[in-house]
Short mmCIF file of N, CA and C in Angstrom, two decimals:
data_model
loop_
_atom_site.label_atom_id
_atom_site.label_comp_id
_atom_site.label_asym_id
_atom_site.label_seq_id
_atom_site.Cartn_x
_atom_site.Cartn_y
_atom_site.Cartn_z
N UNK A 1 -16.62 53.99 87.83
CA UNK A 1 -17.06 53.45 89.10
C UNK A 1 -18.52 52.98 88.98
N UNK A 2 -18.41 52.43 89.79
CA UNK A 2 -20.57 51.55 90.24
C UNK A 2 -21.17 52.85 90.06
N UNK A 3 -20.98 54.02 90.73
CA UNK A 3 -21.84 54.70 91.01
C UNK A 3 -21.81 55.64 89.70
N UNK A 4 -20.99 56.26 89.24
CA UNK A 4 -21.07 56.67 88.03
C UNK A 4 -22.04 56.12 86.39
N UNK A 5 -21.92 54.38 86.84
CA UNK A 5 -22.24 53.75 85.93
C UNK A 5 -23.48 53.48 86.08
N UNK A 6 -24.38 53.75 87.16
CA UNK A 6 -25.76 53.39 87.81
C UNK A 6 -26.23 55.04 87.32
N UNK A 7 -26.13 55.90 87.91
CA UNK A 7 -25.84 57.20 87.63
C UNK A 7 -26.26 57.77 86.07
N UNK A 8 -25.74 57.05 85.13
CA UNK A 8 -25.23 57.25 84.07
C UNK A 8 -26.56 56.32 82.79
N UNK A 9 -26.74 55.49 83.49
CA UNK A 9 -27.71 54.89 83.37
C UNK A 9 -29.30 54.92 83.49
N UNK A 10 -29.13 55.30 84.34
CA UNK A 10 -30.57 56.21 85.34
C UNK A 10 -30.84 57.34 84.58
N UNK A 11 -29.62 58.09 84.38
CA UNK A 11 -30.19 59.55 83.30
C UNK A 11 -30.41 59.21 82.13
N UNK A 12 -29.87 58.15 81.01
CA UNK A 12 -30.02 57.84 80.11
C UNK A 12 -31.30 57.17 80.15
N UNK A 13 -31.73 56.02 80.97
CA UNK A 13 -32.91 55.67 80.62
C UNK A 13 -33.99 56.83 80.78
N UNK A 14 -34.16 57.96 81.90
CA UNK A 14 -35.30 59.22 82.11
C UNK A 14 -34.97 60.03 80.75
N UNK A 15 -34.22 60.25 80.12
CA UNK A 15 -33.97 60.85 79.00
C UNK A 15 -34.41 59.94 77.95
N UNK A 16 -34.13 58.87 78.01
CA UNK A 16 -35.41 58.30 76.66
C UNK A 16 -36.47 57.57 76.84
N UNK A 17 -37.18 58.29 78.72
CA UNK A 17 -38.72 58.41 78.61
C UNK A 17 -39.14 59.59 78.27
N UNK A 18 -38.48 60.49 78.48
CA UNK A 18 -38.57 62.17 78.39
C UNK A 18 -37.97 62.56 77.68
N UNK A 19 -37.87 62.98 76.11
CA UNK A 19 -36.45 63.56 75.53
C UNK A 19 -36.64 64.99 75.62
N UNK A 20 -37.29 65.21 76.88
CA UNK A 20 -37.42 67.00 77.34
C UNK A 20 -36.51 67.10 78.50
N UNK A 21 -36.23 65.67 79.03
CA UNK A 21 -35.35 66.13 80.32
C UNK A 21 -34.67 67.30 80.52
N UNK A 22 -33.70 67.32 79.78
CA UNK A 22 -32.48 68.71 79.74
C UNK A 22 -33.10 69.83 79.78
N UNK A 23 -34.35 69.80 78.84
CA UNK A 23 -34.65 71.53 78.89
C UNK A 23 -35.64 72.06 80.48
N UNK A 24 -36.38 70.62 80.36
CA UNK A 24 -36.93 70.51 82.06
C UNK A 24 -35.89 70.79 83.27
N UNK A 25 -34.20 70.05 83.29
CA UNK A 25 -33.92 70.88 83.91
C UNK A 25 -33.25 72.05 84.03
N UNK A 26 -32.64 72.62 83.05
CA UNK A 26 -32.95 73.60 83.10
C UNK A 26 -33.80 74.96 83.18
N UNK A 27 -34.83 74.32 82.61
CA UNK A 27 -36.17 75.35 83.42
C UNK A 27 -36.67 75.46 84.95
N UNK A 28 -36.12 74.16 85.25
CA UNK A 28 -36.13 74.20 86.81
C UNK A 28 -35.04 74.60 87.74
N UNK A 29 -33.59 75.04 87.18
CA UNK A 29 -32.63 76.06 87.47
C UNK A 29 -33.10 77.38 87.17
N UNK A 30 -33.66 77.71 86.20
CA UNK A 30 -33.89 79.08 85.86
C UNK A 30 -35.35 79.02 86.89
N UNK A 31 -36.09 78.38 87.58
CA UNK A 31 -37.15 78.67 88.67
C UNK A 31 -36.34 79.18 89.10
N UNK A 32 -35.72 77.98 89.96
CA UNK A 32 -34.79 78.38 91.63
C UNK A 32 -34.28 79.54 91.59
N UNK A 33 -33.41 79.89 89.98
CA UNK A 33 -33.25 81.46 90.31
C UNK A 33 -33.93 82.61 90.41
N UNK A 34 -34.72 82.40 89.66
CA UNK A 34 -36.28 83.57 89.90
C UNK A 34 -36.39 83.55 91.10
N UNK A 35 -37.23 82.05 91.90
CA UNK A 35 -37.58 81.91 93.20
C UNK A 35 -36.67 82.91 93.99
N UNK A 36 -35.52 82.61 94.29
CA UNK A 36 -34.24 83.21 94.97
C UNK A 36 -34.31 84.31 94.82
N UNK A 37 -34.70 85.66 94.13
CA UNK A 37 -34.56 86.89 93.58
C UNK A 37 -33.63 87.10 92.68
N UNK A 38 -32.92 86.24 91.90
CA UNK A 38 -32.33 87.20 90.88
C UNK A 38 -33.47 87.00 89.37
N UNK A 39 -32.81 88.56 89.32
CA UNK A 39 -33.34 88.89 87.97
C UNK A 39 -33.35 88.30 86.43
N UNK A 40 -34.57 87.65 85.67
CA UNK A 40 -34.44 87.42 84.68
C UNK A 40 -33.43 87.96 83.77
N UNK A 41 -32.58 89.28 83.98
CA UNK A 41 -31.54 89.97 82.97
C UNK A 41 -30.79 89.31 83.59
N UNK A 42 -30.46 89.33 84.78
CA UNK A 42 -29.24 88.57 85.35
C UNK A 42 -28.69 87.16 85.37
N UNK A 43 -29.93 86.17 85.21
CA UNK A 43 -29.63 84.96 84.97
C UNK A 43 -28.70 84.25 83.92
N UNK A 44 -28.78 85.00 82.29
CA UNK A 44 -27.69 84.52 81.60
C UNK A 44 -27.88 82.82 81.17
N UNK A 45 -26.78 82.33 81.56
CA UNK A 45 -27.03 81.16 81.22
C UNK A 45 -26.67 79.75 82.29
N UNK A 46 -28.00 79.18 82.20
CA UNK A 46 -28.51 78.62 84.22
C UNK A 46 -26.96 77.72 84.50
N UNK A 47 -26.42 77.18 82.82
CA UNK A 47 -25.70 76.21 83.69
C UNK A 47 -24.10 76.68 83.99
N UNK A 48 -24.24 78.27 83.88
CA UNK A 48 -22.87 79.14 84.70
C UNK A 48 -23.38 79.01 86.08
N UNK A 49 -24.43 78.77 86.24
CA UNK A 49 -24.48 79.21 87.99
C UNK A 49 -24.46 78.01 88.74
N UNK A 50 -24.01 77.72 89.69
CA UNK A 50 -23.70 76.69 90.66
C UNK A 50 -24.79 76.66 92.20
N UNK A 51 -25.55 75.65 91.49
CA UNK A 51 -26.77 75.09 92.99
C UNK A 51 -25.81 74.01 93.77
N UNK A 52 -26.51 75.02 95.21
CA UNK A 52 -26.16 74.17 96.10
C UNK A 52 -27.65 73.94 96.60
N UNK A 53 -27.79 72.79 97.13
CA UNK A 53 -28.88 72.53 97.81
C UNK A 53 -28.60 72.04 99.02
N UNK A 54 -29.32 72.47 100.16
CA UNK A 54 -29.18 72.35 101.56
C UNK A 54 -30.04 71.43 102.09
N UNK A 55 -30.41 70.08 102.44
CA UNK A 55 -31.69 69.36 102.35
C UNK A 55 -31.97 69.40 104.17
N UNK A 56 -33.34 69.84 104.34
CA UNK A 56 -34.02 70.68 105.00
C UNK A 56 -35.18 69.23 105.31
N UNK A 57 -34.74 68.56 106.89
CA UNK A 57 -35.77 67.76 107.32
C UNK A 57 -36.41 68.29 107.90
N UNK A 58 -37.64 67.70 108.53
CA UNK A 58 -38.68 67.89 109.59
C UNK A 58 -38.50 67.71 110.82
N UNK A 59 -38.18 66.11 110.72
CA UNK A 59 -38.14 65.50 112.01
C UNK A 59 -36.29 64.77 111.90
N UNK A 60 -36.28 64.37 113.47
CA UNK A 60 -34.83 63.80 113.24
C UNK A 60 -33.93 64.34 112.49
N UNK A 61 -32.70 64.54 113.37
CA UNK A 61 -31.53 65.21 112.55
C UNK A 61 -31.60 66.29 111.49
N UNK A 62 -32.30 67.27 112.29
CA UNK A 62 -32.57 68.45 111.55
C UNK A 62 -31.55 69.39 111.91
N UNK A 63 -31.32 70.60 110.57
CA UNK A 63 -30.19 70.95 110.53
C UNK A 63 -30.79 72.29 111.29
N UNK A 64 -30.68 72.67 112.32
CA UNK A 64 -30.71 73.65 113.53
C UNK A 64 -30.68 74.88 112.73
N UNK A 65 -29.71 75.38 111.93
CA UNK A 65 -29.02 76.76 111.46
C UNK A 65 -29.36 76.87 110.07
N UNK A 66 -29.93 76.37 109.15
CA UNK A 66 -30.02 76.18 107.79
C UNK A 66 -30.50 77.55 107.85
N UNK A 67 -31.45 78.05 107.72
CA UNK A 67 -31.63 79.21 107.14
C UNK A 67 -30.68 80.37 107.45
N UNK A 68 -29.71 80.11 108.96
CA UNK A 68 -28.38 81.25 108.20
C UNK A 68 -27.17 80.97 107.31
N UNK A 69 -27.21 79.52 107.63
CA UNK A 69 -26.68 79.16 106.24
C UNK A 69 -27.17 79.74 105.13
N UNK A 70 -27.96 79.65 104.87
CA UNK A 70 -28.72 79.94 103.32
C UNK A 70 -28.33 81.44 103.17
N UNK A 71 -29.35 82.31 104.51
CA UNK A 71 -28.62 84.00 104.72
C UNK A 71 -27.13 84.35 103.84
N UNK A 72 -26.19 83.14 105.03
CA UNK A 72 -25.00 83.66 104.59
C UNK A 72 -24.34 83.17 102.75
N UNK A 73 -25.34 82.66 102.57
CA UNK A 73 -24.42 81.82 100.82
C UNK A 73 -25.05 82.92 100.10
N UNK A 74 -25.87 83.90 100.67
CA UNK A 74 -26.51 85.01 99.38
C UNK A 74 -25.12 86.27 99.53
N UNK A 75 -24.28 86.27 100.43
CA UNK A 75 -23.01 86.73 99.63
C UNK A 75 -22.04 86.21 98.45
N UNK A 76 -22.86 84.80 97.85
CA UNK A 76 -22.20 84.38 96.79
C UNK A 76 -22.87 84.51 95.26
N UNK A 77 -24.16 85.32 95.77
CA UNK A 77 -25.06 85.21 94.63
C UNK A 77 -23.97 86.16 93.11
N UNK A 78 -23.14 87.29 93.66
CA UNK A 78 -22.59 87.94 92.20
C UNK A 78 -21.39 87.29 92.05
N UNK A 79 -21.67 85.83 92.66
CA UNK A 79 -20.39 84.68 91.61
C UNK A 79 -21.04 83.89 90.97
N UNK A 80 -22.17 83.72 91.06
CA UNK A 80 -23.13 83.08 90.76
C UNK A 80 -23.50 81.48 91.43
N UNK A 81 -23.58 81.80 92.57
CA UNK A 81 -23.76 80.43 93.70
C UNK A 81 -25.27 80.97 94.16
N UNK A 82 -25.57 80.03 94.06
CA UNK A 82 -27.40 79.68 94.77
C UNK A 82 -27.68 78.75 95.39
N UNK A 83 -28.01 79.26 96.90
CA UNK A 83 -27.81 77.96 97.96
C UNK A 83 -29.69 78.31 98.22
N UNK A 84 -29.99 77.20 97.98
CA UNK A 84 -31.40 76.68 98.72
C UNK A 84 -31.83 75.81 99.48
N UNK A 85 -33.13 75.49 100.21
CA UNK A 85 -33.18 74.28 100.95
C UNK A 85 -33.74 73.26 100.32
N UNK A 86 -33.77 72.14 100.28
CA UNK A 86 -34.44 70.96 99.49
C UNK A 86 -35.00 69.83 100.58
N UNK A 87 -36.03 70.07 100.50
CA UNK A 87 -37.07 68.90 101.25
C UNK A 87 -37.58 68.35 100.20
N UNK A 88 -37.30 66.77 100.30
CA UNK A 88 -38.27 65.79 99.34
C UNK A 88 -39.57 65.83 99.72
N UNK A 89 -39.94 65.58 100.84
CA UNK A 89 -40.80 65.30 101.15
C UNK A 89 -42.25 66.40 100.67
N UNK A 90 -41.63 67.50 100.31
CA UNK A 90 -42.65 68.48 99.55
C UNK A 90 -42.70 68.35 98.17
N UNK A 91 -41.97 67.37 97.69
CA UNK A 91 -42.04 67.05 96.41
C UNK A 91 -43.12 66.59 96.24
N UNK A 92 -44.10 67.02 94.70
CA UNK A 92 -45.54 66.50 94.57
C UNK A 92 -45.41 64.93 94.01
N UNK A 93 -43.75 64.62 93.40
CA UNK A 93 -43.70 63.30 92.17
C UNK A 93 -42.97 63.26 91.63
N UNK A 94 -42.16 62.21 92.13
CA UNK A 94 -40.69 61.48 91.47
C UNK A 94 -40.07 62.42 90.66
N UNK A 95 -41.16 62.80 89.18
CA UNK A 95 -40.38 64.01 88.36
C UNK A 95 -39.61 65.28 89.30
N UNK A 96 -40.54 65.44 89.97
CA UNK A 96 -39.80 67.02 90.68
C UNK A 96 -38.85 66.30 91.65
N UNK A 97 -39.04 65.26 92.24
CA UNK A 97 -37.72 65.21 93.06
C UNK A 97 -36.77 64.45 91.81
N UNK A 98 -36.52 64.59 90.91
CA UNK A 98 -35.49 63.54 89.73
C UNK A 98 -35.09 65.53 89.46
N UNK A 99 -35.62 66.02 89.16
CA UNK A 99 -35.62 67.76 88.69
C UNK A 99 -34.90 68.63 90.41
N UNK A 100 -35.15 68.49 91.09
CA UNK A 100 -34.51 68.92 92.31
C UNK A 100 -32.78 68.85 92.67
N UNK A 101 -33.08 67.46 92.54
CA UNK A 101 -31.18 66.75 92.10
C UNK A 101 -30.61 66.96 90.92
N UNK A 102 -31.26 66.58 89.90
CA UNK A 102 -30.76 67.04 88.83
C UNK A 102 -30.02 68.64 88.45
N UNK A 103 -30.57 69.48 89.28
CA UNK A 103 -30.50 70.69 88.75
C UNK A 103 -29.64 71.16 89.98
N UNK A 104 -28.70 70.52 90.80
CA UNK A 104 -27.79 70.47 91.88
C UNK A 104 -26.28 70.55 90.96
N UNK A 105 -25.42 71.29 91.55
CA UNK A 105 -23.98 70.97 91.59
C UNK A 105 -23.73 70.23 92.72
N UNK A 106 -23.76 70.60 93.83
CA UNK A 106 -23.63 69.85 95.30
C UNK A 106 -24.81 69.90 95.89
N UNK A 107 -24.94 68.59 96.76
CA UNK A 107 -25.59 68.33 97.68
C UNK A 107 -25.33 68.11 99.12
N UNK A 108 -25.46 69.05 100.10
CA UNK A 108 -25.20 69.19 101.69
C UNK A 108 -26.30 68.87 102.37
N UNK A 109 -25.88 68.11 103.52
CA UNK A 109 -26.73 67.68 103.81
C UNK A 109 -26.30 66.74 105.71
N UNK A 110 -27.67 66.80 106.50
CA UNK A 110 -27.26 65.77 107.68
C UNK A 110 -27.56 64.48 107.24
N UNK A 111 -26.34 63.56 107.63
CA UNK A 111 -26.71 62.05 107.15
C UNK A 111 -28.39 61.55 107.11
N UNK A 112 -28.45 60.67 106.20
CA UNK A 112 -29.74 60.69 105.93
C UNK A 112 -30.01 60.05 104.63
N UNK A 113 -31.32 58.83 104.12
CA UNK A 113 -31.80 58.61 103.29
C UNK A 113 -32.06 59.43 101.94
N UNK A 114 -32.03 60.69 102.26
CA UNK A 114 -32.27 61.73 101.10
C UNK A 114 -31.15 61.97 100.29
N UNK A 115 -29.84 61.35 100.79
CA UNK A 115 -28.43 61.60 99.79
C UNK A 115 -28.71 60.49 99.05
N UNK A 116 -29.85 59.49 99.43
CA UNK A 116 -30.01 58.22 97.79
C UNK A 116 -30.12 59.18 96.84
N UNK A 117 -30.90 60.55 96.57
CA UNK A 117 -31.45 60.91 95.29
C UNK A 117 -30.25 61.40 94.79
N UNK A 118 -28.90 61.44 95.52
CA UNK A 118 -27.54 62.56 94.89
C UNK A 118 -27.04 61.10 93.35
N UNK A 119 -27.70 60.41 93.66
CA UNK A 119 -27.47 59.80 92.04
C UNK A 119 -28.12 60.47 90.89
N UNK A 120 -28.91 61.23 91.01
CA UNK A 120 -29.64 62.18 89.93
C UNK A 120 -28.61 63.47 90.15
N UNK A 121 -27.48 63.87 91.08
CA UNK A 121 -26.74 64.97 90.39
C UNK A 121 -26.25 64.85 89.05
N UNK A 122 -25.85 65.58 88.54
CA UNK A 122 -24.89 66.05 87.30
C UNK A 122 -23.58 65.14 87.56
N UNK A 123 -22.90 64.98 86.18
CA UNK A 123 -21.95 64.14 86.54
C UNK A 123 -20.47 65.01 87.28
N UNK A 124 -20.61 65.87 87.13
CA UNK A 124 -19.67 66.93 88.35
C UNK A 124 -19.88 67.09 89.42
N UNK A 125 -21.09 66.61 89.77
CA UNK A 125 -21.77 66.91 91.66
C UNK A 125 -21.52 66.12 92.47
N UNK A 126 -21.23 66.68 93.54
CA UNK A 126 -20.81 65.86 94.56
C UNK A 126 -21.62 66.49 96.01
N UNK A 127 -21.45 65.51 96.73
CA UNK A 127 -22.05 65.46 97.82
C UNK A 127 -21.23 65.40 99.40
N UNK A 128 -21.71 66.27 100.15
CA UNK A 128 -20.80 66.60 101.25
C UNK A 128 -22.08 66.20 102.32
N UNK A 129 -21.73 65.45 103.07
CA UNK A 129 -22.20 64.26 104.22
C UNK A 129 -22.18 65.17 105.71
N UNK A 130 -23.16 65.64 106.34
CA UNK A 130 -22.48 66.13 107.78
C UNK A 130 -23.51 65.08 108.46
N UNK A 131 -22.07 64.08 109.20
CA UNK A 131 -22.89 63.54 111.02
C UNK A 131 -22.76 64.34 112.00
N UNK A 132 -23.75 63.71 112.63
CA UNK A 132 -23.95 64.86 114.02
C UNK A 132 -23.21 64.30 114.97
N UNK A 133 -23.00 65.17 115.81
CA UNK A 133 -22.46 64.50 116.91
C UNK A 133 -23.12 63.96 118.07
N UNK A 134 -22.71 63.13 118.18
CA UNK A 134 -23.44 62.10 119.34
C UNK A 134 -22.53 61.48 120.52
N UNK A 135 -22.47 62.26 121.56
CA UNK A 135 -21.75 61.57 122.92
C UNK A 135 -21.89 60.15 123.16
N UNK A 136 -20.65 59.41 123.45
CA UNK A 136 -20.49 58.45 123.74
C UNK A 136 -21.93 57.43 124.49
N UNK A 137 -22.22 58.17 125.50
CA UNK A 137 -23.27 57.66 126.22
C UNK A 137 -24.30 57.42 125.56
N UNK A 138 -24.54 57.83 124.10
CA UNK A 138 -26.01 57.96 123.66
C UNK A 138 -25.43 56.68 122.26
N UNK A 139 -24.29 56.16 122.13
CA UNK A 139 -24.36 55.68 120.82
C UNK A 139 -25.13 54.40 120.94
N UNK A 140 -25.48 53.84 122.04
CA UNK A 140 -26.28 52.40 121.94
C UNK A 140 -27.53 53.08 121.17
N UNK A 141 -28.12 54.18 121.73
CA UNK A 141 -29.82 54.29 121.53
C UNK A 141 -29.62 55.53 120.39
N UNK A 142 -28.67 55.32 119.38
CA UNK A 142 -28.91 56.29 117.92
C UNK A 142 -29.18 54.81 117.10
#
């Protein structure tokens, strides 16, 4: 597909500006898991464990409940699932947001400009889209 092949492309060319990419992201899976609390013994090997990233706006179409979301995905931590929040916008530079996605299995998220970066997932990642709901009366002025 287009998107596979854009995708596919995009990592290949950052990989032969960087031929550290891979270990970069994986060092930036093995953060998120530190960050998160599990234990350096426990981590093993980063790419058994499955990131989810929750992307976490400011303004507009902000996701109300995210942090019990997040609460509730730490009953998946001894399968090895790690749900975090991901704001670009705290990203210091392209690298860390290219390292943010990259180091994603899935990306969740409220519709929004920030699912452009789900072309830097892994070629197994996929991305799950939530619109909000919006009453009839209000669809002229969304």
């Amino acid at each position: 597909s287009t998107l596979m092949k854009l995708r596919q492309d995009l990592l290949t060319h950052y990989a032969t500006k960087d031929p550290m990419l891979r270990h970069k992201i994986s060092q930036h899976r093995r953060q998120i898991l530190l960050q998160g609390g599990v234990r350096e013994e426990k981590i093993g090997n980063v790419d058994e464990w499955k990131m989810i990233g929750l992307t976490d706006r400011k303004y507009r179409r902000i996701w109300l409940n995210i942090d019990d979301d997040i609460k509730t995905c730490e009953e998946f931590l001894p399968h090895k699932v790690m749900c975090i929040k991901l704001n670009v916008e705290e990203a210091e530079s392209s690298e860390e947001q290219l390292l943010m996605h990259a180091s994603l299995d899935v990306l969740i998220g409220i519709h929004g400009s920030q699912f452009t970066n789900g072309v830097f997932l892994p070629r197994h990642g996929f991305i799950l889209e939530l619109l909000p709901w919006i009453p009839n009366y209000s669809v002229d002025k969304w």
